[in-house]
Coordinates of C-alpha atoms and ligand atoms in Angstrom, one line a residue:
M15 CA -116.7 -106.3 -36.8
E16 CA -118.4 -105.6 -40.0
K17 CA -119.1 -108.1 -43.1
L18 CA -116.6 -107.7 -45.9
E19 CA -116.3 -109.5 -48.8
Q20 CA -118.2 -112.5 -49.6
L21 CA -115.9 -115.6 -49.1
Y22 CA -118.3 -118.4 -49.9
E23 CA -122.3 -119.6 -50.4
G24 CA -123.5 -122.7 -48.9
K25 CA -127.1 -124.3 -48.1
G26 CA -128.1 -122.3 -44.4
K27 CA -125.2 -120.3 -44.2
K28 CA -123.0 -116.9 -46.3
L29 CA -119.8 -116.4 -45.5
Y30 CA -117.9 -113.3 -45.4
K31 CA -114.3 -112.2 -44.9
T32 CA -113.4 -109.6 -41.7
S33 CA -110.7 -106.6 -41.1
D34 CA -109.3 -109.4 -39.4
S35 CA -107.5 -112.2 -41.7
K36 CA -108.1 -115.4 -39.1
L37 CA -111.5 -114.3 -38.7
V38 CA -114.8 -114.9 -40.4
I39 CA -118.8 -114.0 -40.2
S40 CA -121.4 -116.6 -40.8
E41 CA -124.2 -115.1 -41.8
F42 CA -127.8 -117.9 -41.3
K43 CA -129.7 -117.8 -43.8
D44 CA -133.7 -118.4 -43.9
D45 CA -133.3 -121.0 -46.8
L46 CA -134.4 -125.0 -46.5
T47 CA -133.2 -127.2 -48.6
A48 CA -133.6 -131.3 -47.8
F49 CA -132.4 -134.6 -50.4
N50 CA -128.8 -132.7 -51.5
A51 CA -131.2 -129.6 -52.3
K52 CA -133.4 -130.8 -54.7
K53 CA -136.0 -129.6 -52.4
R54 CA -135.9 -126.0 -51.4
G55 CA -137.7 -123.7 -49.0
S56 CA -137.4 -121.2 -46.7
E57 CA -138.6 -119.8 -43.1
S58 CA -138.6 -116.2 -42.1
G59 CA -136.7 -116.0 -38.7
K60 CA -134.9 -119.4 -39.4
G61 CA -131.5 -118.2 -39.8
A62 CA -131.3 -116.0 -36.9
L63 CA -133.0 -118.8 -34.9
N64 CA -130.6 -121.3 -35.5
C65 CA -127.7 -119.1 -35.1
K66 CA -128.7 -118.1 -31.5
I67 CA -129.3 -121.6 -30.8
S68 CA -125.8 -122.6 -32.3
S69 CA -124.2 -120.3 -30.6
E70 CA -125.7 -121.7 -27.6
I71 CA -124.3 -125.1 -28.1
F72 CA -120.7 -124.1 -29.0
K73 CA -120.5 -122.2 -26.0
L74 CA -121.8 -124.8 -23.7
L75 CA -119.3 -127.2 -25.8
E76 CA -116.4 -124.9 -24.8
K77 CA -117.0 -125.0 -21.7
N78 CA -116.7 -128.8 -21.4
G79 CA -113.6 -128.7 -23.0
I80 CA -114.1 -129.3 -27.1
K81 CA -112.7 -126.6 -29.1
T82 CA -114.7 -124.9 -31.9
H83 CA -114.4 -121.8 -34.2
Y84 CA -116.7 -119.7 -32.3
V85 CA -115.7 -116.6 -31.4
E86 CA -119.2 -114.5 -30.9
T87 CA -122.6 -113.8 -31.6
L88 CA -122.3 -110.8 -33.1
D89 CA -126.2 -109.9 -34.6
D90 CA -129.4 -111.5 -35.1
N91 CA -128.3 -114.2 -38.0
L92 CA -124.5 -113.6 -37.7
M93 CA -121.6 -115.5 -36.0
L94 CA -118.1 -114.1 -35.3
C95 CA -116.0 -117.5 -35.7
K96 CA -112.2 -118.8 -36.9
L97 CA -111.4 -119.1 -40.1
V98 CA -111.3 -122.5 -40.5
E99 CA -109.9 -124.6 -43.6
I100 CA -113.1 -127.3 -43.7
I101 CA -112.7 -131.1 -43.6
P102 CA -114.3 -132.7 -46.3
I103 CA -116.1 -134.9 -44.0
E104 CA -119.2 -134.9 -42.7
V105 CA -119.2 -137.0 -38.8
V106 CA -122.9 -138.1 -38.3
V107 CA -123.2 -139.4 -34.5
R108 CA -126.2 -141.4 -33.5
N109 CA -127.7 -142.7 -30.6
I110 CA -131.6 -143.8 -32.1
A111 CA -132.1 -145.5 -35.7
T112 CA -133.9 -143.6 -37.9
G113 CA -133.0 -141.6 -41.5
S114 CA -130.6 -143.2 -43.5
L115 CA -129.3 -145.5 -41.3
S116 CA -132.8 -147.1 -41.1
K117 CA -133.2 -146.7 -45.0
R118 CA -129.9 -148.5 -45.8
L119 CA -129.8 -151.1 -43.3
G120 CA -133.6 -152.2 -42.4
I121 CA -132.9 -150.8 -38.7
K122 CA -136.8 -149.9 -37.2
E123 CA -137.1 -146.7 -37.5
G124 CA -137.2 -145.4 -33.3
E125 CA -134.3 -148.2 -32.5
V126 CA -132.4 -147.5 -29.7
L127 CA -128.6 -148.2 -30.9
P128 CA -126.7 -151.2 -28.6
F129 CA -123.7 -148.2 -28.5
T130 CA -123.6 -144.2 -30.2
L131 CA -122.3 -145.4 -33.9
V132 CA -120.6 -142.5 -35.6
E133 CA -120.3 -142.4 -39.3
F134 CA -118.6 -140.6 -42.3
Y135 CA -120.0 -139.1 -44.8
Y136 CA -117.4 -137.6 -48.6
K137 CA -118.6 -133.6 -48.6
D138 CA -119.5 -133.9 -52.4
D139 CA -123.1 -132.7 -53.3
S140 CA -122.3 -133.5 -56.7
L141 CA -122.1 -137.2 -55.4
G142 CA -124.4 -136.8 -53.0
D143 CA -122.7 -136.8 -50.0
P144 CA -122.0 -140.7 -49.9
I145 CA -121.0 -142.8 -47.2
I146 CA -117.3 -143.4 -46.3
N147 CA -114.7 -145.5 -44.1
D148 CA -111.5 -144.7 -43.4
E149 CA -110.1 -146.2 -46.2
H150 CA -112.0 -144.1 -48.9
A151 CA -111.0 -140.9 -46.2
L152 CA -107.3 -141.8 -46.5
I153 CA -107.9 -142.4 -50.9
L154 CA -110.0 -139.2 -51.6
K155 CA -106.5 -137.4 -49.3
C156 CA -110.2 -135.9 -46.9
V157 CA -107.3 -136.0 -43.6
S158 CA -104.0 -136.7 -43.8
S159 CA -103.4 -139.7 -41.0
L160 CA -106.0 -142.4 -40.2
E161 CA -105.5 -140.5 -36.3
V162 CA -107.1 -137.4 -37.7
L163 CA -109.5 -139.4 -37.9
D164 CA -110.0 -141.7 -34.9
K165 CA -109.6 -138.1 -33.5
L166 CA -112.7 -136.8 -34.8
R167 CA -114.8 -140.3 -33.6
E168 CA -113.1 -139.2 -30.2
I169 CA -114.7 -135.7 -30.7
G170 CA -117.4 -136.8 -31.8
R171 CA -118.1 -138.9 -29.3
K172 CA -117.4 -135.8 -26.5
V173 CA -120.1 -133.7 -28.2
N174 CA -122.7 -136.6 -27.9
D175 CA -121.9 -136.9 -24.2
V176 CA -122.1 -133.8 -23.8
L177 CA -125.4 -132.8 -25.8
R178 CA -127.3 -136.0 -24.5
P179 CA -127.8 -135.1 -20.9
F180 CA -128.0 -131.5 -22.2
F181 CA -130.7 -132.1 -24.0
D182 CA -132.2 -134.8 -22.1
S183 CA -132.3 -132.4 -19.0
K184 CA -134.9 -129.9 -21.4
N185 CA -137.2 -133.0 -22.1
L186 CA -135.9 -133.4 -25.7
N187 CA -134.7 -136.8 -27.1
L188 CA -131.0 -136.4 -29.3
I189 CA -131.3 -138.7 -32.2
D190 CA -128.4 -137.6 -34.5
F191 CA -126.5 -135.4 -35.6
K192 CA -124.0 -134.1 -38.2
L193 CA -120.9 -132.3 -37.6
E194 CA -118.0 -130.7 -39.7
F195 CA -114.8 -129.9 -38.9
G196 CA -111.9 -127.8 -39.8
M197 CA -108.4 -127.1 -39.1
C198 CA -107.3 -124.2 -37.9
D199 CA -102.5 -123.1 -36.7
G200 CA -102.6 -127.1 -37.0
E201 CA -105.8 -127.8 -34.5
I202 CA -108.6 -129.7 -35.1
L203 CA -111.7 -127.5 -34.4
L204 CA -115.4 -128.1 -34.4
A205 CA -116.8 -126.0 -37.4
D206 CA -120.2 -125.0 -39.3
E207 CA -123.6 -125.1 -36.7
I208 CA -125.1 -127.2 -34.8
T209 CA -128.9 -126.7 -35.4
P210 CA -132.2 -128.2 -35.7
D211 CA -130.5 -128.2 -39.5
S212 CA -128.4 -130.5 -38.3
C213 CA -129.5 -132.6 -35.5
R214 CA -132.7 -134.5 -34.8
F215 CA -134.9 -133.6 -31.6
W216 CA -137.4 -135.5 -30.5
D217 CA -139.7 -134.1 -27.7
K218 CA -139.2 -137.0 -25.0
D219 CA -142.9 -138.0 -24.3
T220 CA -145.0 -137.4 -27.6
N221 CA -142.1 -138.5 -29.6
E222 CA -143.0 -135.2 -31.0
K223 CA -139.9 -134.2 -34.4
L224 CA -138.3 -130.8 -33.7
D225 CA -136.3 -130.0 -36.0
K226 CA -136.4 -130.3 -39.8
D227 CA -137.4 -133.0 -40.0
R228 CA -141.0 -131.4 -40.2
F229 CA -139.5 -129.8 -43.3
R230 CA -138.2 -133.1 -45.0
Q231 CA -141.9 -134.6 -44.3
D232 CA -144.0 -131.4 -44.6
L233 CA -145.3 -131.7 -41.1
G234 CA -145.4 -127.7 -41.1
N235 CA -144.9 -125.8 -37.9
V236 CA -141.2 -126.2 -38.5
K237 CA -140.4 -122.7 -37.7
M238 CA -142.4 -123.8 -34.2
A239 CA -140.3 -126.5 -33.9
Y240 CA -137.2 -124.4 -33.8
E241 CA -138.4 -122.1 -31.5
E242 CA -139.5 -124.9 -29.3
V243 CA -136.0 -125.6 -29.5
L244 CA -134.5 -123.0 -28.6
K245 CA -137.0 -122.1 -25.7
R246 CA -135.6 -125.3 -24.2
I247 CA -132.1 -124.3 -24.5
L248 CA -132.3 -121.1 -22.6
G249 CA -135.6 -122.2 -20.3
Ligands
UDP19 N1 -127.7 -134.0 -41.6 C1 -126.9 -132.6 -42.0 N2 -126.6 -132.4 -43.3 C2 -126.5 -133.7 -44.4 C3 -127.1 -135.4 -44.4 C4 -127.6 -135.2 -42.7 O1 -127.0 -131.9 -41.2 O2 -126.2 -133.3 -45.9 C5 -127.9 -134.7 -40.5 C6 -129.0 -134.8 -40.5 O3 -130.3 -133.7 -39.9 C7 -129.6 -135.8 -39.1 C8 -128.0 -137.3 -39.4 O4 -127.4 -136.1 -40.2 O5 -129.4 -135.4 -38.2 C9 -128.4 -137.9 -39.9 O6 -128.8 -138.2 -41.1 P1 -129.1 -139.4 -42.1 O7 -128.1 -139.5 -43.1 O8 -130.0 -140.0 -41.5 O9 -129.7 -138.2 -43.2 P2 -131.0 -138.1 -43.9 O10 -131.9 -139.1 -43.7 O11 -131.5 -136.6 -43.7 O12 -131.0 -138.2 -45.2

């Protein structure tokens, strides 16, 4: 399958048409952005690492009954996916407090939450992706009904139930992650990517951060951290 006309360019990926109108090719970029793209950088090889990591995770989730847009990995940084209509909500699932949750609510960084927290953010760069509740999501027409929001929460928790023990077995603590979903033939599919750009992983023994926080916080060794995550996933 070949890349045809470019459909879209986002912060981390480009999307191309293919000869099949129901399939698209997602090209993972080396670019890194943080803080609503106020901070920008690039790490050669990061796109290929993220493509491999996301492919492995989508395959694992599919094996566990979670429907995704993943079809196959084509090349270093190219993934063949089903074309979906993206729901403009970022679903954030959290096991341990950090990042914006700690900042907003003063919950100590590293505190284990008493239960898995699922939050919705409105996908709108010009507004800075604000946190929203169910009623906001309906008013903004992000989804057609409350049932869809319940379904997003349910799938988010299920993804966590698969990934948390999986990463635990790789000596990684899955702190939090962001999911995006799309509609395809009336079905909700997990879409976008699951990578160290969209998840937080801490080494279980040392609490070393092995994700995009290395870029956000100028900790260095960004690529080495992503390589380490891939190595552990495959190991
Ligand atoms: N996240 C993401 N894209 C975003 C915002 C957050 O992938 O636009 C991920 C982030 O990597 C983390 C989780 O969602 O794993 C929760 O992020 P948080 O709300 O703490 O935001 P941040 O501290 O990055 O502003």
